[in-house]
Short mmCIF file of C-alpha atoms and ligand atoms in Angstrom, two decimals:
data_model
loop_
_atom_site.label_atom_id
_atom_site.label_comp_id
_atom_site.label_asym_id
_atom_site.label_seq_id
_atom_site.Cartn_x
_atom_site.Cartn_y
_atom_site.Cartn_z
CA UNK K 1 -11.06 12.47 10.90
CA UNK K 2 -12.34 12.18 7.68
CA UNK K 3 -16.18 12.60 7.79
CA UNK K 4 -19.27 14.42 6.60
CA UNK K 5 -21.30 17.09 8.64
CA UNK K 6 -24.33 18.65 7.40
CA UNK K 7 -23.72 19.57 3.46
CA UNK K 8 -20.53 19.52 4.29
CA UNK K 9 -17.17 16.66 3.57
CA UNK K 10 -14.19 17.90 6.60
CA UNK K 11 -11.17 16.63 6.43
CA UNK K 12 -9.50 17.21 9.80
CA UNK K 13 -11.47 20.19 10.94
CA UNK K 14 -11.08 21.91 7.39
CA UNK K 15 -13.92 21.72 5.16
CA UNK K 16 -12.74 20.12 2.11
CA UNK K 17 -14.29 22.61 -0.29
CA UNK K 18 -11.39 25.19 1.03
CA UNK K 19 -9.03 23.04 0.63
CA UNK K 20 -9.79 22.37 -2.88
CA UNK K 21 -10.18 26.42 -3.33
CA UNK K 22 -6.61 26.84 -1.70
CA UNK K 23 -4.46 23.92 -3.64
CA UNK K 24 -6.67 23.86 -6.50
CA UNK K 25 -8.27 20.44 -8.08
CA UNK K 26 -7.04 17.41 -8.71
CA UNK K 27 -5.81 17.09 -4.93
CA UNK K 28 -5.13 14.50 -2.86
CA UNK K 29 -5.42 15.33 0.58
CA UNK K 30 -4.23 13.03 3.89
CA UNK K 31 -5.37 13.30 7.20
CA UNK K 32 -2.37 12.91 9.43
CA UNK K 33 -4.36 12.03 12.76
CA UNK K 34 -6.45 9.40 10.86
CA UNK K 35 -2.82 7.80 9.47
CA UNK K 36 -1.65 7.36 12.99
CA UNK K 37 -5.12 6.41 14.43
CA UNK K 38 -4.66 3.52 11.95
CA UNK K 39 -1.35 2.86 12.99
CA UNK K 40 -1.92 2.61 16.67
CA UNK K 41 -5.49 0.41 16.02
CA UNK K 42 -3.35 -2.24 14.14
CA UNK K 43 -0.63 -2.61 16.88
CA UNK K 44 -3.15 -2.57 19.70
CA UNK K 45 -4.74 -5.49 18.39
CA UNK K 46 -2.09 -7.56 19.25
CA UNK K 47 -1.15 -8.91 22.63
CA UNK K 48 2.41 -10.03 21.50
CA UNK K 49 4.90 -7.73 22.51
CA UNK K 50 7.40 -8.10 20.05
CA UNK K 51 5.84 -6.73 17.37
CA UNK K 52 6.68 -4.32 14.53
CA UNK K 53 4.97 -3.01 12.37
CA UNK K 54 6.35 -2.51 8.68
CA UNK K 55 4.80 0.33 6.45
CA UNK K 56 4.66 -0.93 3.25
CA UNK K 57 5.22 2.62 1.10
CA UNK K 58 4.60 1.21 -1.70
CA UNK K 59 0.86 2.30 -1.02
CA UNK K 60 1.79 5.97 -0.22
CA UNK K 61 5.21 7.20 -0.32
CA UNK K 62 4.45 10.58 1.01
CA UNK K 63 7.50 11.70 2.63
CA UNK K 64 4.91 13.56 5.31
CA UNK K 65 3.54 10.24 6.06
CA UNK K 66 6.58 8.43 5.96
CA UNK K 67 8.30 10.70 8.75
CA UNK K 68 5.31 10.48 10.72
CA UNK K 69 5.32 6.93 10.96
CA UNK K 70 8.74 7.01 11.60
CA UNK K 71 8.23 8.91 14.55
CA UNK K 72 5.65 6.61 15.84
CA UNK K 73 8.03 3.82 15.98
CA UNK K 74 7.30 1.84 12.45
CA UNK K 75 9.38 0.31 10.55
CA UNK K 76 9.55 0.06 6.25
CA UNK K 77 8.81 -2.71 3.52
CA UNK K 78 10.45 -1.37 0.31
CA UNK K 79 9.70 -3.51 -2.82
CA UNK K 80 12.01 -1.47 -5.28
CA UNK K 81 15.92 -0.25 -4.49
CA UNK K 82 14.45 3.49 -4.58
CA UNK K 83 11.73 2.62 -2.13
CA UNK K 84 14.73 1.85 0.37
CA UNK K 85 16.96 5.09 -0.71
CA UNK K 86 13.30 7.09 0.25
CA UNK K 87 13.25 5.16 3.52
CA UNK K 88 16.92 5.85 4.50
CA UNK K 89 17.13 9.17 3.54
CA UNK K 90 13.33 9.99 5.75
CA UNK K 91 15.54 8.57 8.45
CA UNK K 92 14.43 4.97 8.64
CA UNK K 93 16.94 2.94 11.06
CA UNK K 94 18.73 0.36 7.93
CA UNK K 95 17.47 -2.79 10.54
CA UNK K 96 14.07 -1.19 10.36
CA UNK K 97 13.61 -1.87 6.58
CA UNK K 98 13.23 -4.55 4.27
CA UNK K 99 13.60 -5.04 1.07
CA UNK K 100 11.41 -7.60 -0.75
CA UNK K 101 11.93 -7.66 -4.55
CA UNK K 102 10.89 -9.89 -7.64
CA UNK K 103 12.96 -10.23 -10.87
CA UNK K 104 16.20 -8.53 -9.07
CA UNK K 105 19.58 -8.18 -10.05
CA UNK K 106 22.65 -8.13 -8.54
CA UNK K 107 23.09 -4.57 -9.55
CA UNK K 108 19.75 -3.66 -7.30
CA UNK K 109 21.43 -6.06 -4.43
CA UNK K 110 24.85 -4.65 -3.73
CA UNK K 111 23.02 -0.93 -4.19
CA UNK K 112 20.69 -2.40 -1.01
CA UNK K 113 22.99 -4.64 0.97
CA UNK K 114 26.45 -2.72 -0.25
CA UNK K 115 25.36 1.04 -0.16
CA UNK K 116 22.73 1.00 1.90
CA UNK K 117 22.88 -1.56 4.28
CA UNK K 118 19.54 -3.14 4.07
CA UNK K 119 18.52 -6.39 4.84
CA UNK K 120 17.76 -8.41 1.45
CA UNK K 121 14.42 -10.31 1.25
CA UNK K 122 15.58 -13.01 -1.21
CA UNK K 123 12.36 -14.04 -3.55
CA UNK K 124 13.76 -17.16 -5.30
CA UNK K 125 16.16 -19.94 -5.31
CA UNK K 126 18.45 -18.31 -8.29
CA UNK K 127 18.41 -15.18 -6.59
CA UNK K 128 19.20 -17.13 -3.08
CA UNK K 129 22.53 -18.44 -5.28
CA UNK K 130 22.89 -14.67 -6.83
CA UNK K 131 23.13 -13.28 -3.05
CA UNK K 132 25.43 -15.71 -1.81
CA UNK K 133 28.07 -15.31 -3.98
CA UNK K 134 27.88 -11.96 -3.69
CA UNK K 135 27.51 -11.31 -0.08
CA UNK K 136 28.86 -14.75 1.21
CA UNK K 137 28.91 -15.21 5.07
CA UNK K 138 26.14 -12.09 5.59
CA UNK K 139 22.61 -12.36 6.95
CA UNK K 140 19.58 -13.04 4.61
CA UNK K 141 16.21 -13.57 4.72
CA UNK K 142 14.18 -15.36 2.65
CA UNK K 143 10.30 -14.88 0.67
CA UNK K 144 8.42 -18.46 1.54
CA UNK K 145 5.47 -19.26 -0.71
CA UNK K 146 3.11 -20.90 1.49
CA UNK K 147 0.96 -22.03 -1.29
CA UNK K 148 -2.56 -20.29 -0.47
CA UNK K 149 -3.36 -16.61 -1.80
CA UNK K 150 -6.22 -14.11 -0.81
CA UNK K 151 -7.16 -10.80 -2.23
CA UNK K 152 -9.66 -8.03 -3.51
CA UNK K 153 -8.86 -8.88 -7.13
CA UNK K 154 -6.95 -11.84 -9.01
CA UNK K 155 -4.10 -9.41 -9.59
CA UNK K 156 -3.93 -8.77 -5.85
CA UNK K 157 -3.43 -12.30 -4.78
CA UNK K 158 0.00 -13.13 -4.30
CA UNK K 159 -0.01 -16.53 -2.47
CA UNK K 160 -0.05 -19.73 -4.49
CA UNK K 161 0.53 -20.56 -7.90
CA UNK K 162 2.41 -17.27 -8.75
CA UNK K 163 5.43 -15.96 -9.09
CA UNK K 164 6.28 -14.83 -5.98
CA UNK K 165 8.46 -16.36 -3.20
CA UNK K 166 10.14 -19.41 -2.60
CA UNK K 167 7.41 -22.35 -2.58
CA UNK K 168 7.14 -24.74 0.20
CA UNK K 169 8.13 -27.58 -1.13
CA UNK K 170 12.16 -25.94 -2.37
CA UNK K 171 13.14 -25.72 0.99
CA UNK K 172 16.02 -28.25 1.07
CA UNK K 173 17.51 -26.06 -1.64
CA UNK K 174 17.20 -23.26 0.62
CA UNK K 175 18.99 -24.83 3.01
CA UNK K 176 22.09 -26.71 0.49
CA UNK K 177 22.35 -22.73 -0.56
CA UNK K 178 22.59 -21.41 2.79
CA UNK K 179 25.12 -24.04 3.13
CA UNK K 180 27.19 -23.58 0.45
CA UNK K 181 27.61 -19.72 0.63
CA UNK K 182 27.61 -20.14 4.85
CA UNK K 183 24.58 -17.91 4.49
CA UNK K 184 22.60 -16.84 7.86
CA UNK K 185 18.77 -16.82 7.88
CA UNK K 186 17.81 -14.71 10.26
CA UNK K 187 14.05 -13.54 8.55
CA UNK K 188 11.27 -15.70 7.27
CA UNK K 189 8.33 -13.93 5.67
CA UNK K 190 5.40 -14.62 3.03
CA UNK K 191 2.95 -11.89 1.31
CA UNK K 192 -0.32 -13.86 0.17
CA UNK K 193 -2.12 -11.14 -1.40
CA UNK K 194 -3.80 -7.31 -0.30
CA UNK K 195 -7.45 -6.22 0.20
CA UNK K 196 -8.08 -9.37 2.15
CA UNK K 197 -10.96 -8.98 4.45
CA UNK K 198 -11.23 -12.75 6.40
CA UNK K 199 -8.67 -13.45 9.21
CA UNK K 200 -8.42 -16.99 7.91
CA UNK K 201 -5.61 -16.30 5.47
CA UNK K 202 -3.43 -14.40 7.85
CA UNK K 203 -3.93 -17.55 10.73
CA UNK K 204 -2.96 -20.27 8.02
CA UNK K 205 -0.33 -18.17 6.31
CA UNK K 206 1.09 -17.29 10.05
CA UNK K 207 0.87 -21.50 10.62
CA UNK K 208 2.40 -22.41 8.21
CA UNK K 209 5.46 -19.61 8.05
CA UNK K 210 5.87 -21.09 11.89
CA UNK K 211 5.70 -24.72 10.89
CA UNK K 212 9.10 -23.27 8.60
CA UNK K 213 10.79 -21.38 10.88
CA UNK K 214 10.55 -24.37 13.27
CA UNK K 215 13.32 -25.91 10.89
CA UNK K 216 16.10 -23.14 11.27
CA UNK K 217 17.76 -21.89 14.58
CA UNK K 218 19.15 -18.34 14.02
CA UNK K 219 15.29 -16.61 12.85
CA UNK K 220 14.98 -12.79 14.08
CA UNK K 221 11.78 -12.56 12.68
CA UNK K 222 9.10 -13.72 10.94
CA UNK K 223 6.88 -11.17 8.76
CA UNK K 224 3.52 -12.39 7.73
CA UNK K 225 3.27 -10.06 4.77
CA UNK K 226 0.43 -6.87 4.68
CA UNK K 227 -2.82 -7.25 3.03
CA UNK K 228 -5.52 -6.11 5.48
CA UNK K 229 -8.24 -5.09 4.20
CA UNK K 230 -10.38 -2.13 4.45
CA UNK K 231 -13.83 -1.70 3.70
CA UNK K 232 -14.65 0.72 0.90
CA UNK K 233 -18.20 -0.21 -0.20
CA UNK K 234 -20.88 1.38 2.54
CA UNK K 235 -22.01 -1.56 4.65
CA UNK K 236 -18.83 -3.85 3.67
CA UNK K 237 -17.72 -5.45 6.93
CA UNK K 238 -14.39 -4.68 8.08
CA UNK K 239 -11.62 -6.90 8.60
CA UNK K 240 -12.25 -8.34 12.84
CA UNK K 241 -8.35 -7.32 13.64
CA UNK K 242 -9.18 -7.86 17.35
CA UNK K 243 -10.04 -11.73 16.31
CA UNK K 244 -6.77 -11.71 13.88
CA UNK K 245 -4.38 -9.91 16.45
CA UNK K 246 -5.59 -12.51 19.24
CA UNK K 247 -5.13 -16.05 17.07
CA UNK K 248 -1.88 -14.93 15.42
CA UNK K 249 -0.65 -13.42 19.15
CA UNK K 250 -1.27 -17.01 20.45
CA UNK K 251 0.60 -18.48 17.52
CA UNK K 252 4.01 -16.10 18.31
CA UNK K 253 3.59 -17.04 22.11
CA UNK K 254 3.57 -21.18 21.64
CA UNK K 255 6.29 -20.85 19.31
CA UNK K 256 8.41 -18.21 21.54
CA UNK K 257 7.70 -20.48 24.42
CA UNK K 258 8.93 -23.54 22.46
CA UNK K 259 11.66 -22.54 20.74
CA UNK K 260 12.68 -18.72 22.02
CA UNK K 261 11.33 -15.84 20.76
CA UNK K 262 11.00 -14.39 17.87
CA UNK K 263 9.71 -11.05 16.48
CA UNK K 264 6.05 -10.87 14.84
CA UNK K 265 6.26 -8.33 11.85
CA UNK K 266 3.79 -7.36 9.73
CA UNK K 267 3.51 -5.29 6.88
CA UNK K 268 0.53 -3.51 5.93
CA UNK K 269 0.09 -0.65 3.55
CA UNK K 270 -3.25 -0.28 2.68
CA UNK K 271 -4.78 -0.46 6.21
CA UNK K 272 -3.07 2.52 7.46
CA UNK K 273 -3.00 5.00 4.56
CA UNK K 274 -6.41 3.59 2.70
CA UNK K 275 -8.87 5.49 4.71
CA UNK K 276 -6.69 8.14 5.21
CA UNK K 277 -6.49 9.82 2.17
CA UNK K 278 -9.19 11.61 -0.92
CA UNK K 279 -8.75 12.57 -4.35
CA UNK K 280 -10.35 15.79 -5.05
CA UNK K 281 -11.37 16.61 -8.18
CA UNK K 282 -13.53 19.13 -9.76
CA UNK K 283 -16.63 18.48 -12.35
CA UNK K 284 -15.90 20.07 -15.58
CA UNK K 285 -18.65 18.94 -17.95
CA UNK K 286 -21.36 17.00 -17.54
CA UNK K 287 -22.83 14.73 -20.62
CA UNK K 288 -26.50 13.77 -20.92
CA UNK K 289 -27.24 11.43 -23.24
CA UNK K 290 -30.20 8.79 -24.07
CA UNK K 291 -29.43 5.36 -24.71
CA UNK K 292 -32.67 2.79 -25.69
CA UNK K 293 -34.69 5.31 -23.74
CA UNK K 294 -33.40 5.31 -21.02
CA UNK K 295 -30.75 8.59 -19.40
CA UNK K 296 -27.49 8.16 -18.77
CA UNK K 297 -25.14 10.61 -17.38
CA UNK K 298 -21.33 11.20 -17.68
CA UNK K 299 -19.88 13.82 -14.95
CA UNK K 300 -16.55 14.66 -16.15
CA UNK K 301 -13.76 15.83 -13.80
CA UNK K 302 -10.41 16.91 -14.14
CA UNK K 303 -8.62 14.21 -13.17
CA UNK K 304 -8.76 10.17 -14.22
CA UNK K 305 -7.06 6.60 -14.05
CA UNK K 306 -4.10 8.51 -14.75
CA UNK K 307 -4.26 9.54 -11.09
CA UNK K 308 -6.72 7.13 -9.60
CA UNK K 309 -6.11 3.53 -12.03
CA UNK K 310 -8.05 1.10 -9.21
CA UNK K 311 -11.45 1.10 -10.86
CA UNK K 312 -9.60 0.93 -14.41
CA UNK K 313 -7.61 -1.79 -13.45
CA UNK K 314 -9.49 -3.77 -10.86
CA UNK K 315 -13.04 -2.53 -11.37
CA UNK K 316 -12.13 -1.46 -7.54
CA UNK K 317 -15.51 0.23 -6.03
CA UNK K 318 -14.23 4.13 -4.34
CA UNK K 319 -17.51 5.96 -2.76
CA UNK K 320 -17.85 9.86 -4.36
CA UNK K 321 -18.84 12.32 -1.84
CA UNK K 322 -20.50 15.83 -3.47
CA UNK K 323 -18.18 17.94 -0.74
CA UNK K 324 -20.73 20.54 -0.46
CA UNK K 325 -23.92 18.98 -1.39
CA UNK K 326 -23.42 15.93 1.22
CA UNK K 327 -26.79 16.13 2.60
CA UNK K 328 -28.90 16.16 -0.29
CA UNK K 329 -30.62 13.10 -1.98
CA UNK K 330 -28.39 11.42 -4.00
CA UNK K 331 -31.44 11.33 -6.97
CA UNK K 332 -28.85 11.19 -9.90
CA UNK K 333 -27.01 7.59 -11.22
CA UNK K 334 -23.87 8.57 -12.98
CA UNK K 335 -20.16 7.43 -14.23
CA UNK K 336 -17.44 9.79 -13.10
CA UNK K 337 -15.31 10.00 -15.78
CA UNK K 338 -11.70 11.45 -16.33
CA UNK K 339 -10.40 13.87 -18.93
CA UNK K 340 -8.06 10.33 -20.23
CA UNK K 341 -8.71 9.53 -23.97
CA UNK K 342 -9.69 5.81 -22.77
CA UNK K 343 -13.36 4.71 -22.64
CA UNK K 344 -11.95 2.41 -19.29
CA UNK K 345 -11.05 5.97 -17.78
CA UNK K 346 -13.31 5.73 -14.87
CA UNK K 347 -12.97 6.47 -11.15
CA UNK K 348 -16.89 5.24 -10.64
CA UNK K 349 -19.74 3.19 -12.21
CA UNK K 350 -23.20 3.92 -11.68
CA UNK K 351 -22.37 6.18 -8.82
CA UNK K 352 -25.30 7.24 -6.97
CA UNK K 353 -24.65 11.34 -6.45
CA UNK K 354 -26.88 14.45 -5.90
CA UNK K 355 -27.77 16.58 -8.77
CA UNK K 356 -24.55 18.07 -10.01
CA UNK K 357 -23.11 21.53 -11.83
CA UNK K 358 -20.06 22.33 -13.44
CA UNK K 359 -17.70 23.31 -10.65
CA UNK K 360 -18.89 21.03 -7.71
CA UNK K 361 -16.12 19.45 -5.92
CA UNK K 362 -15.83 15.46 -5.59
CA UNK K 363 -14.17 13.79 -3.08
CA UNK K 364 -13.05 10.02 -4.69
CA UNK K 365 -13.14 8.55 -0.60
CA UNK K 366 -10.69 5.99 0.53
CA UNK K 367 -7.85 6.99 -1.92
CA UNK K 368 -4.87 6.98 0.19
CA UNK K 369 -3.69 3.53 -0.85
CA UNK K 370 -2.40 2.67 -4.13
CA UNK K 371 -3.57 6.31 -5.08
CA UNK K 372 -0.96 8.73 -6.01
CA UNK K 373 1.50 5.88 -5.91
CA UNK K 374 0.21 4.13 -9.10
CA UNK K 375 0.08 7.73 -10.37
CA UNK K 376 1.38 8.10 -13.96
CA UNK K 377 1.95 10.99 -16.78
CA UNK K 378 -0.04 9.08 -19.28
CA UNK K 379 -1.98 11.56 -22.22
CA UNK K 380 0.76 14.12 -20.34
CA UNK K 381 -1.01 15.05 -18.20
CA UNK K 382 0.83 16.34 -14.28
CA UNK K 383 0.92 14.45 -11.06
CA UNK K 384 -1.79 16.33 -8.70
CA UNK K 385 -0.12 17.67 -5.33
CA UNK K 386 -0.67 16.39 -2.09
CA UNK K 387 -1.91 18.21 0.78
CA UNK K 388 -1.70 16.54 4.66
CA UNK K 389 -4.47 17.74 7.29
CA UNK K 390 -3.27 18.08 10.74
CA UNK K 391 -6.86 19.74 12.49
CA UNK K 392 -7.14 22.72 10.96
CA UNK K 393 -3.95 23.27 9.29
CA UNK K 394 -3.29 21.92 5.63
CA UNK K 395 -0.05 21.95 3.88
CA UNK K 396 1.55 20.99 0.70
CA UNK K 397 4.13 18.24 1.04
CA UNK K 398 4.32 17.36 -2.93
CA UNK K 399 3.63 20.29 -5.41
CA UNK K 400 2.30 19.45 -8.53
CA UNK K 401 3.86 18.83 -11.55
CA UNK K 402 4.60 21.68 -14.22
CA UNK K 403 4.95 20.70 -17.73
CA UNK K 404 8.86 22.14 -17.53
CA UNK K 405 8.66 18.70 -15.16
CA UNK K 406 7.78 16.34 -17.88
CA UNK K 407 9.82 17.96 -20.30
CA UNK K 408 12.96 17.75 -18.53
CA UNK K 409 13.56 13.81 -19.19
CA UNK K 410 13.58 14.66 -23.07
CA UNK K 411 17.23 14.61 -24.70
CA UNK K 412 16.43 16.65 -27.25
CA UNK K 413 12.86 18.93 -27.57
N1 LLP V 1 4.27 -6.50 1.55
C1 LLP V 1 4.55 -6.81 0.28
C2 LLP V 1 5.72 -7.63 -0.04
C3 LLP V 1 3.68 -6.38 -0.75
O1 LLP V 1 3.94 -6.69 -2.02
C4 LLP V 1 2.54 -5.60 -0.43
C5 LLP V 1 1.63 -5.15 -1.46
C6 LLP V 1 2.33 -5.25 0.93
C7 LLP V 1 3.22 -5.74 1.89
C8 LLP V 1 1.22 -4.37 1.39
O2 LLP V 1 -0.05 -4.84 1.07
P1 LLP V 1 -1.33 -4.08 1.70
O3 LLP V 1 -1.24 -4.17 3.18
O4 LLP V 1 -1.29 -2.66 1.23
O5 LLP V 1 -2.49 -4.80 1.13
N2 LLP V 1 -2.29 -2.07 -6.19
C9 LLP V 1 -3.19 -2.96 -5.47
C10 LLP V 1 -2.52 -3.57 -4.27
C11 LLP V 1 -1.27 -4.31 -4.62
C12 LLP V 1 -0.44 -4.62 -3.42
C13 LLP V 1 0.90 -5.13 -3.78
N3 LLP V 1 1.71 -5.52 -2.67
C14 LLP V 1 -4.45 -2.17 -5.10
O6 LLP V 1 -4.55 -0.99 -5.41
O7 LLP V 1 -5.38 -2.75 -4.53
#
């Protein structure tokens, strides 16, 4: 649970204040429970038994999480050859991951399908050729295009006119390639795009993938990509999963019926981490100024788009909770700011907050997804560390980064 009471922002059962006293600020801090409450809300939504569910870690690689969702039975979409040496070595079964790649080399396949094991997730026609010589005779699956997109933000849409996947209309190449290298499909999938909010999407994406799969024998699965989206703005309707879970479990049970069944996967990211997860950070200065009359008021923290980039980079909306000062009328209209030497360094615009002092703690809500994970070093600064909430108890699973850290890489210093 992730919630306010009274003054007060708990994470778990812990008042986040402490926790920001105990790790120190920046912080970003998980709620286990929530993760798998996620988790368990997504699969129950669906009436089709066989069903997996793919954590895509690209959102939040959290070794903590990772395990945990392990345990619960999920399986992995890794989008980088590192993504799927993290997922084996957490203990991921190898037919439990996938790896789905753009611009990859043959050097990144054999280290997937040669060292590791792990079912390749081919992205285009060249790389379809690229495979098959390599790993003639060996299963595959293949990226399918399916020519519509969705998403929070044009750089979120991945359906369409972009470069990802095989399009539609290249599928007799598929097949002369599958041919030629006696290649065996045994995975369909398509990825339209992530933050997506309307069911609509999903149902024609799911449609169309089936219209596809009705053309080759040997399928395993079919994975209609992640990208459900999660509300972040207050009053921002959520995605109607029951609805979703319902049409696209009637879509797997006429094709099952018609042709023998086949496994529904999906792979969301954002869904099960997004809500899951804050960014703590601590005010540090705050900067009154008057522009054409009117105030205008920058709270700095210690933190920034070096450790938060969504509102940099998408003008993504992330609500800030005063941790303490919950309760009291949020009177004051202010950009938090980080401590980056960019004027695009914020984490919110025109947020509406309580009066503030140096030393308040600010919870940056909803940061689980695409948080820590888009992280970077940039004006040298260190990673923060990440704490997961189980009830009461908190504990570091990632320390933060010490400048000997950052050094290191240097040849010569
Ligand atoms: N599968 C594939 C192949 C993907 O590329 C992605 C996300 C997912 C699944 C999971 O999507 P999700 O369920 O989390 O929406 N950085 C952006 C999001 C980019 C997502 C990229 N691919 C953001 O912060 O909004």
């Amino acid at each position: 649970m992730i919630g306010v009471t009274g003054p007060y922002l708990y994470i778990g059962s812990l008042r986040a204040e402490k926790i920001a006293e105990e790790f120190g600020t920046p912080v970003y801090v998980y709620d286990a429970e929530l993760v798998e409450e996620n988790y368990l809300r997504l699969r129950r939504s669906f009436r089709y038994g066989n069903l997996e569910v793919m954590y895509a870690c690209k959102a939040n690689n959290s070794v903590e999480i990772l395990k945990h969702l392990r345990d619960l039975g999920a399986g992995l979409d890794a989008v980088s050859p590192w993504e799927v040496a993290l997922g084996v070595r957490v203990g991921f079964r190898r037919e439990k991951i996938l790896f789905t790649g753009t611009s990859v080399t043959v050097e990144e396949m054999k280290f997937v399908r040669g060292e590791l094991g792990v079912l390749v997730n081919v992205d285009s026609i060249p790389q379809l050729r690229r495979y098959g010589k390599t790993f003639p005779e060996t299963e595959v699956s293949v990226r399918i295009n399916p020519g519509i997109g969705a998403g929070h933000h044009e750089y979120a849409v991945t359906g369409g006119v972009t470069k990802f996947g095989i399009y539609i209309n290249q599928l007799d190449k598929v097949e002369e390639v599958l041919r030629e290298y006696r290649l065996r499909l045994v995975g369909l999938h398509a990825h339209i795009g992530s933050g997506i909010l309307r069911p609509e999407p999903f149902v024609e994406t799911a449609e169309r993938l089936l219209k596809v799969a009705q053309l080759f024998r040997d399928l395993e699965f079919v994975d209609i990509g992640g990208g459900f989206g999660i509300p972040y703005r207050p009053g921002e309707r959520p995605l109607d999963l029951d609805y979703l879970g319902s049409r696209l479990s009637s879509l797997f049970e006429e094709f099952s019926s018609k042709y023998g069944s086949v496994k529904l996967r999906v792979e969301p990211g954002r869904f099960i981490v997004g809500s899951a997860g804050v960014l703590l950070v601590r005010v540090v200065d705050i900067k009154e100024v008057e522009v054409g009359g009117t105030r205008k008021v920058f709270v700095g923290v210690d933190s920034g788009m070096n450790h938060l980039i969504r509102p940099a980079l998408y003008g993504a909306y992330h609500e800030v909770v005063a941790v303490s000062k919950a309760d009291r009328p949020r009177v004051l209209t202010a950009d938090v700011v980080g401590n980056v030497c960019e004027s695009g360094d914020v984490l919110a615009v025109n947020a509406q907050l309580p009066e503030l002092e140096e030393g308040d703690v600010l919870a940056i809500m909803n940061a689980g997804a695409y948080g820590y994970s888009m992280s970077s070093n940039y004006n040298m600064r260190p990673r923060p560390p990440e704490v997961v909430v189980r009830g009461a108890s908190a504990k570091l699973t990632r320390r933060r980064e010490v400048l000997e850290d950052l050094l290191r890489v240097f040849v010569e210093l």
